[in-house]
Structure formats: structure tokens, C-alpha cells
Short mmCIF file of C-alpha atoms and ligand atoms in Angstrom, two decimals:
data_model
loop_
_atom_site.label_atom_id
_atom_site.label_comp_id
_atom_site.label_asym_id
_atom_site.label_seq_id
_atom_site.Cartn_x
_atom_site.Cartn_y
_atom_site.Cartn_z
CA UNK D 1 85.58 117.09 134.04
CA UNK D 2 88.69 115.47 132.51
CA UNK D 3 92.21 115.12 134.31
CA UNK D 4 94.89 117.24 132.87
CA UNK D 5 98.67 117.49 133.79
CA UNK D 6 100.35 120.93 132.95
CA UNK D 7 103.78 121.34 132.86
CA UNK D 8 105.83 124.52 133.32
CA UNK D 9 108.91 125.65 132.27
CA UNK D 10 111.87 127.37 133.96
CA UNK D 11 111.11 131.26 132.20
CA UNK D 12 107.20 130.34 133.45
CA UNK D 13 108.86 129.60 137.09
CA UNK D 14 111.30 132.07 137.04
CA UNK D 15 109.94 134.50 139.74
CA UNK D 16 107.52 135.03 143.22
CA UNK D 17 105.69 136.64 140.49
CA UNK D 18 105.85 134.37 137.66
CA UNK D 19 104.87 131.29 140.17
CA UNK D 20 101.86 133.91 141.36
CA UNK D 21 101.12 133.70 137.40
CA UNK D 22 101.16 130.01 137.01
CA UNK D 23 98.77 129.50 140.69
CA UNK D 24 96.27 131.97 139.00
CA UNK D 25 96.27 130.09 135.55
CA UNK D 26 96.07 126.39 137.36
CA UNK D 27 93.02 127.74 139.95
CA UNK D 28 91.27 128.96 136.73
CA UNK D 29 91.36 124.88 135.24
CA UNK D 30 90.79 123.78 138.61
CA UNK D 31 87.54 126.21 138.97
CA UNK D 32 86.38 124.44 135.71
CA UNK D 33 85.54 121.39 137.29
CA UNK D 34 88.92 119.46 136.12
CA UNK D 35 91.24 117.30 137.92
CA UNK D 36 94.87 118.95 137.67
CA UNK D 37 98.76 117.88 138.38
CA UNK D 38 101.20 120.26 138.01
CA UNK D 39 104.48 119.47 136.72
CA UNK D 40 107.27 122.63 137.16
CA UNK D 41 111.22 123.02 136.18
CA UNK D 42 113.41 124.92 138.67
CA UNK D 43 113.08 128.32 138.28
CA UNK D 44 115.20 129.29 135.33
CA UNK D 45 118.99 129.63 136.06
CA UNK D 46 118.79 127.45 139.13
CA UNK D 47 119.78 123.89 138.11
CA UNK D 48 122.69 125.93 135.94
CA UNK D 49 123.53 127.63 139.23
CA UNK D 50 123.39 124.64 141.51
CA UNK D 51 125.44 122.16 138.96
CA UNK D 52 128.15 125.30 138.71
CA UNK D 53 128.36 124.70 142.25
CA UNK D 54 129.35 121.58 142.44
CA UNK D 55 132.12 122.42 139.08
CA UNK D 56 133.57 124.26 141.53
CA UNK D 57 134.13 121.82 144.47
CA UNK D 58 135.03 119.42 141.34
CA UNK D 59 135.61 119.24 137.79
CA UNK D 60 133.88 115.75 137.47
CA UNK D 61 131.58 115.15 140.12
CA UNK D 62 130.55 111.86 141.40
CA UNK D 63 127.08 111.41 139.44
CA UNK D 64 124.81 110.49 142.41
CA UNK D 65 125.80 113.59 144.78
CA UNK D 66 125.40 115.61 141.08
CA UNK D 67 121.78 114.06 140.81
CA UNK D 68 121.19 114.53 144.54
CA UNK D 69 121.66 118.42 144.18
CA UNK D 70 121.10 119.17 140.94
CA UNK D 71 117.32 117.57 141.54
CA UNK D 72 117.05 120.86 144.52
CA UNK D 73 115.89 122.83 142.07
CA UNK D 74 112.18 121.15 141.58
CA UNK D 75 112.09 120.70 144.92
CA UNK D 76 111.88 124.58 145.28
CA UNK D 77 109.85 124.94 143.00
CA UNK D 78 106.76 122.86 143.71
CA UNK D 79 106.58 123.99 147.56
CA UNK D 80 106.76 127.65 146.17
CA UNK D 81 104.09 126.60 143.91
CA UNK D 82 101.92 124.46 146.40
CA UNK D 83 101.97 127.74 148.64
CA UNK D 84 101.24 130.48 146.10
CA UNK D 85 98.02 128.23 145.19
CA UNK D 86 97.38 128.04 149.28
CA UNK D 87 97.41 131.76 149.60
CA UNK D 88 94.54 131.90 146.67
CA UNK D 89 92.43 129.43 148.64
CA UNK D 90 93.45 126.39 146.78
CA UNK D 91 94.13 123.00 147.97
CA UNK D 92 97.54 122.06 146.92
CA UNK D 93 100.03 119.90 148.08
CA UNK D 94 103.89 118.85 146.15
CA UNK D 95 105.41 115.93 146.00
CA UNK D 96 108.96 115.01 145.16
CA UNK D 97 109.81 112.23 142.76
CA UNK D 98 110.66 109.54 145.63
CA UNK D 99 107.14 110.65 147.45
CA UNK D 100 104.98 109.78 144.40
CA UNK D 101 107.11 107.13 143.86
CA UNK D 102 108.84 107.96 140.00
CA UNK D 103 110.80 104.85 139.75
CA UNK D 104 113.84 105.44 137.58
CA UNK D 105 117.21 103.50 136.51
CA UNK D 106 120.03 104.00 138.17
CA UNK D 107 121.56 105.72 135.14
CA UNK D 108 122.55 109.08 137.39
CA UNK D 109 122.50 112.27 135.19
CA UNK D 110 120.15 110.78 132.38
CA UNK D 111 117.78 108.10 133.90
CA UNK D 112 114.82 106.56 132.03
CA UNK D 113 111.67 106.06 134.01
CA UNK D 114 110.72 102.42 134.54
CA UNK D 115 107.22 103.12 136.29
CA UNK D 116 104.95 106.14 138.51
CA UNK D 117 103.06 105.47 141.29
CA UNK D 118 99.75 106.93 140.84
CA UNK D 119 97.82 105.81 144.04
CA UNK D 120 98.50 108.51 146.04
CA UNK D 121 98.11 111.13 143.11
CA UNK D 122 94.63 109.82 142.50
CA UNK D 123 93.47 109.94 146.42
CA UNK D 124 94.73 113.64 146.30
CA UNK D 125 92.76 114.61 143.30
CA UNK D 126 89.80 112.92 144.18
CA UNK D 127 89.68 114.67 147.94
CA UNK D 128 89.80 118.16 145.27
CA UNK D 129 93.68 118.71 145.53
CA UNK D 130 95.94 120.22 143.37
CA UNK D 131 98.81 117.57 143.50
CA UNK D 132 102.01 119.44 142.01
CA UNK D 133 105.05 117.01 141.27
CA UNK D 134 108.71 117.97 140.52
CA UNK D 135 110.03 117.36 136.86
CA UNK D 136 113.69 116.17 136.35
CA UNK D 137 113.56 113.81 139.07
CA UNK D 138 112.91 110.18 140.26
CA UNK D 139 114.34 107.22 142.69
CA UNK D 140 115.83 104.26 141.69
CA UNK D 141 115.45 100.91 143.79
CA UNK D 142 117.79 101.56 146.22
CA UNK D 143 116.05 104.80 147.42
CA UNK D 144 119.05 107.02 145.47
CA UNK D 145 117.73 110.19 144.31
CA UNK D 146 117.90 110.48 139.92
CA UNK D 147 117.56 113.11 137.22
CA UNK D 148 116.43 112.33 133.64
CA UNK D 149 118.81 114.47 132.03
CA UNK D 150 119.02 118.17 131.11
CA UNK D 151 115.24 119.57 130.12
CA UNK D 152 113.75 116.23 131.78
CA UNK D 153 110.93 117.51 133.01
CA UNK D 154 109.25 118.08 129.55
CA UNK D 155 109.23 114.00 130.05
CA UNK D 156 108.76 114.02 133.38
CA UNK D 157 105.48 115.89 132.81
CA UNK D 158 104.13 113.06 129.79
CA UNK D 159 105.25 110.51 131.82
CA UNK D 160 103.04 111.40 134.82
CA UNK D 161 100.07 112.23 132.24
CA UNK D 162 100.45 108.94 130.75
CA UNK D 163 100.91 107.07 133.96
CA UNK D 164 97.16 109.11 135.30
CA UNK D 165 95.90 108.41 131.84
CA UNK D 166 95.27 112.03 131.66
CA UNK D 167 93.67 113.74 129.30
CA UNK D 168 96.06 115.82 127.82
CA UNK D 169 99.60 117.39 128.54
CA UNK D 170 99.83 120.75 127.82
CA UNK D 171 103.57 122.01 128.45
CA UNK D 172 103.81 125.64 129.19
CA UNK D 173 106.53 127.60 127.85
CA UNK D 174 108.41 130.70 126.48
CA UNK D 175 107.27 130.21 123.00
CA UNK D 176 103.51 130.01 121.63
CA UNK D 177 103.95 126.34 119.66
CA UNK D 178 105.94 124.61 117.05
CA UNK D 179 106.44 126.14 113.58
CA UNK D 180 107.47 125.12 110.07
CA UNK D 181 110.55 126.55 110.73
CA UNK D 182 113.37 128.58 113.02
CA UNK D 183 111.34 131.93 112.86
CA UNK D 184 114.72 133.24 113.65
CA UNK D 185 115.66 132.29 110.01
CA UNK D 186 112.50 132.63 107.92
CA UNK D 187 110.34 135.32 109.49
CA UNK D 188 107.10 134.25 108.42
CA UNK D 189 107.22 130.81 109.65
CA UNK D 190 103.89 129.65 110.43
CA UNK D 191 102.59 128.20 114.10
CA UNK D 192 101.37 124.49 113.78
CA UNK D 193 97.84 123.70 115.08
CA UNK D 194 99.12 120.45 115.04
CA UNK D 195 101.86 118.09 114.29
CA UNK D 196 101.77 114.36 114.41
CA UNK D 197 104.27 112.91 116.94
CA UNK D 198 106.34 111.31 114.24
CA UNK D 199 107.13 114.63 112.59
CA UNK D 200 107.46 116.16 115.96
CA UNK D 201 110.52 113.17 116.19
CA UNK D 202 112.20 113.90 113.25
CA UNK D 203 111.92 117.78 114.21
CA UNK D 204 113.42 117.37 117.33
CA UNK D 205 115.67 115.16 116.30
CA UNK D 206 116.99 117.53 113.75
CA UNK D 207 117.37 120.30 116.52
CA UNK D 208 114.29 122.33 116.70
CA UNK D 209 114.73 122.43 120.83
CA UNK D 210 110.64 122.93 122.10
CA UNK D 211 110.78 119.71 123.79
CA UNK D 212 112.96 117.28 125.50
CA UNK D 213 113.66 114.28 122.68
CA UNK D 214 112.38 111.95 125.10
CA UNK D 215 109.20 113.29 126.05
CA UNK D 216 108.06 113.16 122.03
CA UNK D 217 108.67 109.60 122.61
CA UNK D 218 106.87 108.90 125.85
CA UNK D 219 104.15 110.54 124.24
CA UNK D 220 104.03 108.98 120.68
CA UNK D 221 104.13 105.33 122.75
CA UNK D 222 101.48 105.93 125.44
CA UNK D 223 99.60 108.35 122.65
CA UNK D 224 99.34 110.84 124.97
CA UNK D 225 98.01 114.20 123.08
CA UNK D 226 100.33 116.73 123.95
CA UNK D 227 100.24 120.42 123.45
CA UNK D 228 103.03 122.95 123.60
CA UNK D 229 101.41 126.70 124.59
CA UNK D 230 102.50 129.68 125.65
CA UNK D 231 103.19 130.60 130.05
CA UNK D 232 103.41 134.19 128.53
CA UNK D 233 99.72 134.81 127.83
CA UNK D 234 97.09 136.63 130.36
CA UNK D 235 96.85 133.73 132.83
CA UNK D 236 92.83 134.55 133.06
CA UNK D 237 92.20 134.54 129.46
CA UNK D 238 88.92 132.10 128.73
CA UNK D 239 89.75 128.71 129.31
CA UNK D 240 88.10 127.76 125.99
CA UNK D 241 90.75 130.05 124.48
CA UNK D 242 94.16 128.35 125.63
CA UNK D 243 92.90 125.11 125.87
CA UNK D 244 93.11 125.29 121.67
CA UNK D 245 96.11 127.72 121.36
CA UNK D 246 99.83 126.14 121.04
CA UNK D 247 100.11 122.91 118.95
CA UNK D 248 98.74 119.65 119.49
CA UNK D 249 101.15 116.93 119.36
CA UNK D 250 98.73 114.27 117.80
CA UNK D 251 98.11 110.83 116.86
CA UNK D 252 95.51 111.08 114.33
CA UNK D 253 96.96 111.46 110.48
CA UNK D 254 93.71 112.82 109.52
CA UNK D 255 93.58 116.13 111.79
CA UNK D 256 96.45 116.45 109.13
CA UNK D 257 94.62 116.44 106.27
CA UNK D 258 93.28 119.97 105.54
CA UNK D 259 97.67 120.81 106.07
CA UNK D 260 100.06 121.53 103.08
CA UNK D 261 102.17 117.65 102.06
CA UNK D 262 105.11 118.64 103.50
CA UNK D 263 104.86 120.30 107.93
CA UNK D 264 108.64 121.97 108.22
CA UNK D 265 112.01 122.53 107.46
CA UNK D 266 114.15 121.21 109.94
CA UNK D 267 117.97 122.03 109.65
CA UNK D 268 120.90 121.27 111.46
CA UNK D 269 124.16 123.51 111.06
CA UNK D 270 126.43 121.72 113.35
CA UNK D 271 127.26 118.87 110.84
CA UNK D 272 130.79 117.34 109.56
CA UNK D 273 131.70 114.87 106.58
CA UNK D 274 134.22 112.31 106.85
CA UNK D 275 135.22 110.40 103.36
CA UNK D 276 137.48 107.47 103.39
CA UNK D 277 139.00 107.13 100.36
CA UNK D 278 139.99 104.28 98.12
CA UNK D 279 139.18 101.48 100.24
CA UNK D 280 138.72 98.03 98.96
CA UNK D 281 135.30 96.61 98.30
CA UNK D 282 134.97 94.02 100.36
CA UNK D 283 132.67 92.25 103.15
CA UNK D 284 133.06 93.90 106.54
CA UNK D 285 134.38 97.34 105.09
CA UNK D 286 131.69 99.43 106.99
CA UNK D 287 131.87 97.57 109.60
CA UNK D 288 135.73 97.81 110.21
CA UNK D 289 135.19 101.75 109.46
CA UNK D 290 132.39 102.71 111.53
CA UNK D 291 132.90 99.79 114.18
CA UNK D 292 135.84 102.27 116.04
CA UNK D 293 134.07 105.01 115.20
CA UNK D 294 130.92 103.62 117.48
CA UNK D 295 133.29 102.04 120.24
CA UNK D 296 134.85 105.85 120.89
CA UNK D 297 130.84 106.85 121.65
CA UNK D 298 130.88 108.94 118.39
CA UNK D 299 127.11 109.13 116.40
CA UNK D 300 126.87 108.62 113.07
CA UNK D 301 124.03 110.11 110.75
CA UNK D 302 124.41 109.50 106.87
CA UNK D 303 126.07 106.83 105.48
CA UNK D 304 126.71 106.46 101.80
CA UNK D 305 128.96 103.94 99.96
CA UNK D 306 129.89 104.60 96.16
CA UNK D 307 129.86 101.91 93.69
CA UNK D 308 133.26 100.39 93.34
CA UNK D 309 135.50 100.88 90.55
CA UNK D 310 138.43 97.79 90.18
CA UNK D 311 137.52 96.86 93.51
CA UNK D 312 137.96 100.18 95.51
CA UNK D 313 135.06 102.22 96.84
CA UNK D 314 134.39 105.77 98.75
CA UNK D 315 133.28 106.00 101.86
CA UNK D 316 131.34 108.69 103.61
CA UNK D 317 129.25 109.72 106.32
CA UNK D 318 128.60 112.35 108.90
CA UNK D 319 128.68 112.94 112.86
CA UNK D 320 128.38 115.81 115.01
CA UNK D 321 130.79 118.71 114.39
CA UNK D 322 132.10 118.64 118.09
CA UNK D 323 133.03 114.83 117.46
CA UNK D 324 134.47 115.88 113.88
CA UNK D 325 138.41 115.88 115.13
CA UNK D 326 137.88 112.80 117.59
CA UNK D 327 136.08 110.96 114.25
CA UNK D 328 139.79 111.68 111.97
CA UNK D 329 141.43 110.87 114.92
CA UNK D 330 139.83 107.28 115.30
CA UNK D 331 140.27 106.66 111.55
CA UNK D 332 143.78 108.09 110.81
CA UNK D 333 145.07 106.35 114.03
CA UNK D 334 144.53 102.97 113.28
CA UNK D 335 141.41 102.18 110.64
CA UNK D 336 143.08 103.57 107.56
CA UNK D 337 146.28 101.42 107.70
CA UNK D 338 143.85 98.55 109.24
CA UNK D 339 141.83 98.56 105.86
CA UNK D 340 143.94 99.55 103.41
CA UNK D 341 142.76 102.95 102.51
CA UNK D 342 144.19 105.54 100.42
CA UNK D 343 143.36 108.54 102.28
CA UNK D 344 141.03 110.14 104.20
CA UNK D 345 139.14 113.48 103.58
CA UNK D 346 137.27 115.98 105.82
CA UNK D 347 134.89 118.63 105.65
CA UNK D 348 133.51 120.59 109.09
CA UNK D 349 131.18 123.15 107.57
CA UNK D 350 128.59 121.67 106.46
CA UNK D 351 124.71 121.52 107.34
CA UNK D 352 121.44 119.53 107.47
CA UNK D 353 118.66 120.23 105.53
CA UNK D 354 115.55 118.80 105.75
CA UNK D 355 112.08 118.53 104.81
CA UNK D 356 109.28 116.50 107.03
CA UNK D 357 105.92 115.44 106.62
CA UNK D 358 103.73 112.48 106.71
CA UNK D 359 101.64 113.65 103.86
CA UNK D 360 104.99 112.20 102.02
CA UNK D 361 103.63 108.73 102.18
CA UNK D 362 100.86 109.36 99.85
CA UNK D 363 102.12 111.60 97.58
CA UNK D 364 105.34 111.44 94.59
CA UNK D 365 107.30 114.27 93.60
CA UNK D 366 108.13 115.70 97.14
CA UNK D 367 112.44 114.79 96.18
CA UNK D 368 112.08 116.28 93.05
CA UNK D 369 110.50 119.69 93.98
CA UNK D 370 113.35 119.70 96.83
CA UNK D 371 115.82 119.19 94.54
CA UNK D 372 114.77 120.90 91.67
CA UNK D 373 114.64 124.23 94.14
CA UNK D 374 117.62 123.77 95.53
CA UNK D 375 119.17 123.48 91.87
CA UNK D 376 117.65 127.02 91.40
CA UNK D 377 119.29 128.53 93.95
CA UNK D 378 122.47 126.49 92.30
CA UNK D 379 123.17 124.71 95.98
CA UNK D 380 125.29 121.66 95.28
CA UNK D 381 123.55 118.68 97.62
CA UNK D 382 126.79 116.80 98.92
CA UNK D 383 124.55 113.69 100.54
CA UNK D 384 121.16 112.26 100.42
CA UNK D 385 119.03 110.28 103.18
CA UNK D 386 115.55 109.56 103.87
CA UNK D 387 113.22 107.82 105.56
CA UNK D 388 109.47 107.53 105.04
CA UNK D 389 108.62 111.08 106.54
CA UNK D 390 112.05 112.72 105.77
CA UNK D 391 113.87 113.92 103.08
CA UNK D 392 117.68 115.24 104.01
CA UNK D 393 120.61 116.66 102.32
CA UNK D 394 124.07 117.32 103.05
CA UNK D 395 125.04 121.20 101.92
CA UNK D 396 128.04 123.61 102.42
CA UNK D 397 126.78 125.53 105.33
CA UNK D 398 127.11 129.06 103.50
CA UNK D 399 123.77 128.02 101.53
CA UNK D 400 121.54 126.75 104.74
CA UNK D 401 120.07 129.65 105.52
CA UNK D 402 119.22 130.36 101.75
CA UNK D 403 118.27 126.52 101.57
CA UNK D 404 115.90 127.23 104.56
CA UNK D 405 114.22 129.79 103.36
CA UNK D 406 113.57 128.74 99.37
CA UNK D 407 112.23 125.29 100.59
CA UNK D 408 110.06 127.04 102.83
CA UNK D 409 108.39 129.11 100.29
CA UNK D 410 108.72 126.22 97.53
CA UNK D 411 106.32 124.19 99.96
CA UNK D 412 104.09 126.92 100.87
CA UNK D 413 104.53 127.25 104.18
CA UNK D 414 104.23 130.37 104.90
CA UNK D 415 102.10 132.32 106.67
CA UNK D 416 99.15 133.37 104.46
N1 LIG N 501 115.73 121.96 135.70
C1 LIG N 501 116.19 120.98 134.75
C2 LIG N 501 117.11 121.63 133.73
O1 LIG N 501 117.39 122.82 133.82
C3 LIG N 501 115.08 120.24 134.10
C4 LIG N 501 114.16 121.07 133.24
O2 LIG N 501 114.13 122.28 133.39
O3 LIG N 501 113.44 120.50 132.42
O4 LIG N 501 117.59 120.98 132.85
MG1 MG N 502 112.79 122.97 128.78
#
């Protein structure tokens, strides 16, 4: 008997029938003998619908009535859910985020949760309940009702497994696992049996949406194994069966080991390039550049500096493409005159390309192959970065897709 938290998604909640689905699969867990907590989105459309709402009364809501509406959702949800396992003879009873208690900032729209409650959880299971908690949501210390930011209750779910000490998290949803790659762009793309949490990081980082950011995190610190399976599969199929489908987010390097060096492609299309030209080369340059840049909110990715000829260098980096025209703004408004540059160049179409994997720490060659294939296909690289799992480049964003799909193969990552 183990204790396992499930999560499910908005698609998995998105009907009578759907939420009929998910009571039949969570009975079938709870028949084996183990101790479960349910963790559900609003059913899909709903927060959209409900936030719309309040757009209309409006245009920028106070954040604590946003939190205290937009959190209605869940709240739906889990009673739905709590009765649809009733009416198949299950005990079941939800629990909203300030019942458990899920103690959260006071950060309104995007709070972090600072600790769960899991007394009452615990005396639930142990009298054979199904305890089913809403995602999104928490309570800060003055009893105000939070949300954890859009797709929180991917981290809403870890957190509660990690609080329970549960055995695993396995998050339900509209896709079957995490693959090498967007199967939308290279159609044999390969489903991960597993995927260490730092690659699952960089991943998500570099916009490969499974899960919530912050959910890879709770789970890499309170090494919670974490699976990602599909909510579109016969809810009675064995047990045995879907308890190893999906991918396991894991911990251990050497689950890894019988897996090709490099895990995926990860890619990023909505990229920019700022250069600052013919500034002079001295301390507190980057500083006095990317200082204004930081203070108007904007995030920077790559950074390089060229080596300075007669005391002038280049300067370049990247943001966001929706922050591209705020970025020239900043620096043509008051940096460039500030620091003495000569100009200042732009370029908004450009993409990310990159290629993760732990198995890059104990092996050489894994730049050169990249580059060497990308040189084949005759892609200039614009930029460089890496870090120890990571290898990405800067390209024009014509060549991504063609990037994408020639590293893929290069690596063998395809399906076999
Ligand atoms: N219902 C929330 C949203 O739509 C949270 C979630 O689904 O994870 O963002
Ligand atoms: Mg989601």
C-alpha cells in the first residue's frame, strides 16, 4: 500500500463525463489497497471564463478579488469530483486550499507556497477516504484567498505529494509524456520513459509547456518522483499498466544510463537580439547596459561581450520577443548617450536552439557534433551559451524548424 497523489488536468475535468472518468480511474487505485489525494484544475475553459469576467467589470482588476474568483474554478471541481466518487460507493470528501490549510504568500495572482497542513489529510486517509484538494489555490496569513499563477495546480499537486511524503505524483493530462522533441515539428519524436528533473528544467524552461515551471522545481527539491501520463487512456486498464506508462520525472542519473548522451531538443522561436555597438571597454559597461534593462522588468537570456578593439567592444544579448521594442526603447532612450555608444542594432526573428542532456557531463564532443550538423545544413549560429546540461544557439528563425529536426536525427533520437 503506498500513498499516491494524482493530479488532473482541465481537458481530464472538462465534463460530468470526463469527472465520471477520473472517479472510475481513482476507485480502481483506491481498490488496490493505496492511500490516494486527488488534486484537479477547473474544468477546462472555466478559470479563462471566470477571469474574462472580471475583464469585463475592469480592465485591471484589484489582484485579491481576481484571486478570490478566479480560485472558483477548483472549488467546482473537487465537490463534482468528491460526488461522482460518492455515487460509485466511494468515500470521498474535498477540501479547499484554506480547509487543508495551503499556506501561501500574499503575492495575489502568482503566490509561492510557504507550507501544507497535512493533519487533517492523513486522518482522512487513514479512516479509508479519498481526500480530493483543489489545485491553483492557497491562503495567506491573513485568511485572504491566493492562486499560484496560471497552470498552478501542476505545483499545487507536487507540493501536496511532497508535503504527505507520497509516493509518487502522477499528473494526468492530454498528452501521453514528455518527448525529445515538439512532435508537432519532428514527427517521430520519441516518448521519454524518463527524464531527470534537471533536464525536465531546462526543457521547460526552454518552452516545452507539459508542466507548470514551478512544479519541476518543487519536485527536483523535495525529490519527489513525478510522472506525467495520459487522462485519455481506458480508465480501467490494469493498474500495473499505467502505473509505468507516461514519463518519470526522476532523480536517479543511472535509470539514465541505458538512454542516448543527449534527451531532447528544446527550441524557443519567440527570441530577439539586441547589439550595442561601439561601446567603450570599461568597468561597469554591462552593468550600466543591462542594469535599465532589469529595472523596466525585462529578462535577459544570452549575454556575450566581444573582445575590444582600441578600447571599444560589442555588446549583445537576447530577451523575449514581446519585450524586444520595450528593450530598444530602454537603451535608445537614455543608455546609449549614458555610455557612449555608437549605435545600437536589432534583430526580432530569431530562435533558440537547444540540445539537453546530463549524459553531457561525461562525455566530449557533444558542441562539435551540434555544430558540425548545423554547418551541414549551412545554418549560421548567431550566439552561443551553455551550461553543464545545455548547449544553445542563437539562429535566424527561418532555419529552426530545419535545425530541429537535423539535431534530432544527428543525436539519434528518433523513434526506432
Ligand atoms: N485553473 C488554473 C488555470 O487555468 C490552474 C490550472 O489549471 O492548473 O490556470
Ligand atoms: Mg496545465
Amino acid at each position: 500500500m503506498a500513498l499516491i497523489v494524482h493530479k488532473y488536468g482541465g481537458t481530464s475535468m472538462g465534463s460530468t463525463e470526463r469527472i465520471k472518468n477520473v472517479a472510475k480511474r481513482v476507485a480502481k487505485w483506491h481498490d488496490a489497497g493505496h492511500q490516494i489525494v486527488v488534486v484537479p484544475s477547473a474544468m477546462s475553459g472555466e478559470t479563462n471564463r471566470i477571469i474574462g469576467l472580471a475583464k469585463e467589470i475592469m480592465a485591471q482588476p484589484d489582484p485579491r478579488e481576481l484571486d478570490m474568483i478566479a480560485s472558483t474554478g477548483e472549488q467546482v471541481s473537487v465537490g463534482l469530483l468528491a460526488m461522482a466518487l460518492q455515487a460509485i460507493g466511494k468515500q470521498a470528501v474535498s477540501y479547499a486550499g484554506w480547509q487543508v490549510a495551503i499556506k501561501t504568500d500574499s503575492a495575489y495572482t502568482k503566490a509561492r507556497i510557504a507550507s501544507i497542513d497535512d493533519a487533517k489529510v492523513k486522518a482522512d486517509l487513514d479512516a479509508g477516504k479519498i481526500v480530493i484538494i483543489t489545485g491553483f489555490q492557497g491562503v495567506d496569513d491573513l485568511g485572504n484567498i491566493t492562486t499560484l499563477g496560471r497552470g498552478g495546480s501542476d505545483t499545487s499537486a507536487v507540493a501536496v505529494a511532497a508535503a504527505l511524503k507520497a509516493q509518487e505524483c502522477l499528473i494526468y493530462t492530454d498528452v501521453d509524456g514528455v518527448y525529445t522533441t515538439d512532435p508537432r515539428v519532428v514527427s517521430d519524436a520519441r516518448r521519454l520513459n524518463t527524464v531527470t528533473f534537471e533536464e525536465m528544467l531546462e526543457m521547460a524552461s526552454l518552452g516545452s509547456k507539459v508542466l507548470q515551471i514551478r512544479s519541476v522545481e518543487f519536485a527536483g527539491n523535495y525529490r519527489m518522483p513525478t510522472r506525467v501520463l495520459s487522462s485519455l487512456t481506458d480508465p480501467l486498464m490494469p493498474l500495473e499498466e499505467e502505473a509505468k506508462s507516461g514519463t518519470l520525472i526522476s532523480f536517479e542519473e543511472d535509470t539514465h544510463m541505458e538512454q542516448a548522451t543527449i534527451t531532447g531538443i528544446a527550441f524557443n522561436r519567440d527570441e530577439a537580439k539586441i547589439t550595442v555597438l561601439g561601446v567603450p571597454d570599461r568597468p561597469g559597461i554591462a552593468y550600466q547596459i543591462l542594469g535599465p534593462v532589469a529595472d523596466a522588468n525585462i529578462e535577459v537570456d544570452m549575454i556575450i561581450q566581444n573582445q575590444s578593439v582600441e578600447g571599444k567592444t560589442d555588446f549583445t544579448f537576447t530577451v523575449p520577443r514581446g519585450e524586444y521594442q520595450k528593450a530598444m526603447d530602454v537603451l535608445e532612450g537614455s543608455v546609449k548617450a549614458h555610455i557612449g555608444a555608437a549605435s545600437i542594432a536589432g534583430d526580432s526573428k530569431v530562435s533558440k536552439v537547444s540540445v539537453v542532456g546530463v549524459g553531457m557531463r561525461s562525455h566530449v564532443g557533444i558542441a562539435s557534433q551540434m555544430f558540425r550538423t548545423l554547418s551541414e545544413e549551412g545554418i549560421n549560429i548567431q550566439m552561443i551559451s551553455t551550461s553543464e546540461i545545455k548547449i544553445s544557439v542563437l539562429i535566424d528563425e527561418k532555419y529552426m524548424e530545419l535545425a530541429v529536426r537535423a539535431l534530432h536525427k544527428a543525436f539519434g533520437l528518433e523513434n526506432a
